[in-house]
Coordinates of C-alpha atoms in Angstrom, one line a residue:
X1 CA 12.5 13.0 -15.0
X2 CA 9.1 15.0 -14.3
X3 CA 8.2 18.3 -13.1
X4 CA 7.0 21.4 -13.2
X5 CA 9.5 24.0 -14.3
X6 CA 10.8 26.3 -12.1
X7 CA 11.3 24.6 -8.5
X8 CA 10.6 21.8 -9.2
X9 CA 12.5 20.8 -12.3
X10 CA 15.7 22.7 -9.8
X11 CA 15.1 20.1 -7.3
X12 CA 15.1 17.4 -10.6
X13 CA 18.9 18.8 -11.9
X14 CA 19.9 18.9 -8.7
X15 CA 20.1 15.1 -8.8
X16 CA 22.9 15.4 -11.8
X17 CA 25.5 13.4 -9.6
X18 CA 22.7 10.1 -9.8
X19 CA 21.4 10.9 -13.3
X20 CA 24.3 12.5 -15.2
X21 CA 25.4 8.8 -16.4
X22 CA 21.9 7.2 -17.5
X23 CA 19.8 7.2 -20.4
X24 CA 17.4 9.6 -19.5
X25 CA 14.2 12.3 -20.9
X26 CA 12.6 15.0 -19.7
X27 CA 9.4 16.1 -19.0
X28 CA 8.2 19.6 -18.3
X29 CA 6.8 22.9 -19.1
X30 CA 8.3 24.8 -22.2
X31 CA 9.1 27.9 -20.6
X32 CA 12.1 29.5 -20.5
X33 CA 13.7 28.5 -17.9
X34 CA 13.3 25.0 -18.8
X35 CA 14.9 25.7 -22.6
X36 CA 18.1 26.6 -20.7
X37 CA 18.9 24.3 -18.3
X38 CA 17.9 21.3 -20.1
X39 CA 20.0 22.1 -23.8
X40 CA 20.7 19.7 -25.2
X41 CA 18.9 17.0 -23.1
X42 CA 16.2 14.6 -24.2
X43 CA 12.8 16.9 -23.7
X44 CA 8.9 16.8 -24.0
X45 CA 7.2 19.6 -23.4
X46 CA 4.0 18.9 -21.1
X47 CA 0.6 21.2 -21.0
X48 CA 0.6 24.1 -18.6
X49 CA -1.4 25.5 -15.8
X50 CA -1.9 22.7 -14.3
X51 CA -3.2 23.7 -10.9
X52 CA -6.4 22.3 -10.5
X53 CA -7.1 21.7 -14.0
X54 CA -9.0 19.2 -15.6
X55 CA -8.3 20.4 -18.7
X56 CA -4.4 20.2 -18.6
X57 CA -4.8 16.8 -16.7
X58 CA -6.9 14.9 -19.8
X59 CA -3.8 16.6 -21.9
X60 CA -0.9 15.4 -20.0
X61 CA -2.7 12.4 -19.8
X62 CA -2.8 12.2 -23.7
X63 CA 0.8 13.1 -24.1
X64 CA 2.4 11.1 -20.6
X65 CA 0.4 8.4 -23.2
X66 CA 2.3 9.2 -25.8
X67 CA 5.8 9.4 -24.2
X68 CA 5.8 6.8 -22.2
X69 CA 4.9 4.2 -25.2
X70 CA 7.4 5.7 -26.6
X71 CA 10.3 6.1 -24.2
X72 CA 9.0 2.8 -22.2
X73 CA 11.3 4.3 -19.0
X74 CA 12.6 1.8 -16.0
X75 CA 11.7 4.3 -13.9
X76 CA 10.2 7.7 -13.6
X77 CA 11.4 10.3 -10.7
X78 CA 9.4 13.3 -9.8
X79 CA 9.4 16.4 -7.3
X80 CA 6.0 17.3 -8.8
X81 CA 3.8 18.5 -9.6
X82 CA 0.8 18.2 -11.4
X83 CA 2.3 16.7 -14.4
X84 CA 3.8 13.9 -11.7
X85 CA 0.2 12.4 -11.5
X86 CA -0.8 11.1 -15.2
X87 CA 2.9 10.0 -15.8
X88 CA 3.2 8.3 -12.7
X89 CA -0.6 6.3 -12.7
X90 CA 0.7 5.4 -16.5
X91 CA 4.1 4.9 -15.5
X92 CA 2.7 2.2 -13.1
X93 CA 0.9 0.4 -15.9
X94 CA 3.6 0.4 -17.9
X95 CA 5.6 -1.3 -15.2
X96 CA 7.6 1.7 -14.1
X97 CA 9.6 2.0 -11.0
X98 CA 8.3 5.5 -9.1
X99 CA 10.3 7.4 -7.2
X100 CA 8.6 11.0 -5.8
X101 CA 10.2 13.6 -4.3
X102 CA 8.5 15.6 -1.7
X103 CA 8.9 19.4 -2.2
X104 CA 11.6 20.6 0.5
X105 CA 9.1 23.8 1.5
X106 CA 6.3 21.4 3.1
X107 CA 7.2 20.4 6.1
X108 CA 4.1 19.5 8.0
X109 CA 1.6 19.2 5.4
X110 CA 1.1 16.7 2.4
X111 CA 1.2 18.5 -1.3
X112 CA -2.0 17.6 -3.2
X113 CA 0.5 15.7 -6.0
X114 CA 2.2 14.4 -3.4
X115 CA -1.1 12.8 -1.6
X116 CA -2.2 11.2 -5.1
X117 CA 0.8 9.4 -5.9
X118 CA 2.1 7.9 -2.6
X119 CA -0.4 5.1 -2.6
X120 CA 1.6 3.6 -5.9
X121 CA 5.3 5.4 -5.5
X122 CA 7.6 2.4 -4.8
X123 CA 9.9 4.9 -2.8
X124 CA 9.0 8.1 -1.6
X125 CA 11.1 10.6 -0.3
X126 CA 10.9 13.5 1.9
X127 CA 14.0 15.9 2.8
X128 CA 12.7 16.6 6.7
X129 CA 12.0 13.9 9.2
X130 CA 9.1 16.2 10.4
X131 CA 7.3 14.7 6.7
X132 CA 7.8 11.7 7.8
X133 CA 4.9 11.9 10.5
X134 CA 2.7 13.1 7.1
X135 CA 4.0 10.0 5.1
X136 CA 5.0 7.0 7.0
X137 CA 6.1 4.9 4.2
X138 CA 8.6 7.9 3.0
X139 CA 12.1 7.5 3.4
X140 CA 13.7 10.6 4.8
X141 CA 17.1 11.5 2.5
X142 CA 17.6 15.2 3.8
X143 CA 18.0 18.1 1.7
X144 CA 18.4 18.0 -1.7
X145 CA 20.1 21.6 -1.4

């Protein structure tokens, strides 16, 4: 499981009832936020800002490295967002299954994470059927909320 903290590691727990059984880690910011709802789970912390930031991106490259030699996941889900793209293009080497999440607050218009990792997600889901005219391949699940 990666994401962002914040929304985007929400929209992640929210998934509990299809997780809450498996073998699973974490990867996000180490914020506060993040600390508390994932106690006790499996966590990496990842680098942070990572809008637009080369920078962060060669060092979540390095560690989604790191991890994923590691942790050699099945599969790796995602609601974004920046951390999403070195874990999933990895994740795909390794021979990870990908699964992306589009955010629910984009309804007409592709996310920049969500743009770079359709070409190799193997499912990709949006929660409107209006996303669906951004991302044809997406399979629309409705609202995650």
């Amino acid at each position: 499981m990666v994401g962002s903290s914040g929304g985007h590691l929400t929209h992640l727990y929210m998934l509990k009832p299809f997780w809450g059984d498996k073998e699973r880690f974490w990867v996000t910011f180490d914020k506060e936020d993040a600390r508390s709802l994932l106690e006790g789970e499996n966590f990496y912390p990842c680098y942070y800002p990572t809008n637009r930031s080369l920078k962060a991106l060669i060092h979540n490259t390095a560690i989604a490295w790191k991890t994923l030699r590691k942790e050699k996941p099945d599969l790796i889900i995602s609601s974004g967002a920046a951390v999403a793209v070195p874990f999933f293009y990895l994740g795909k080497l390794f021979g990870a299954r990908l699964i992306y999440i589009e955010v629910f607050d984009r309804v007409d218009k592709p996310t920049l994470t969500g743009k770079m990792v359709y070409p190799i997600a193997d499912r990709f889901i949006v929660q409107w059927e209006e996303q669906r005219k951004v991302y044809p391949k997406s399979v629309n699940l409705g609202s995650i909320f």
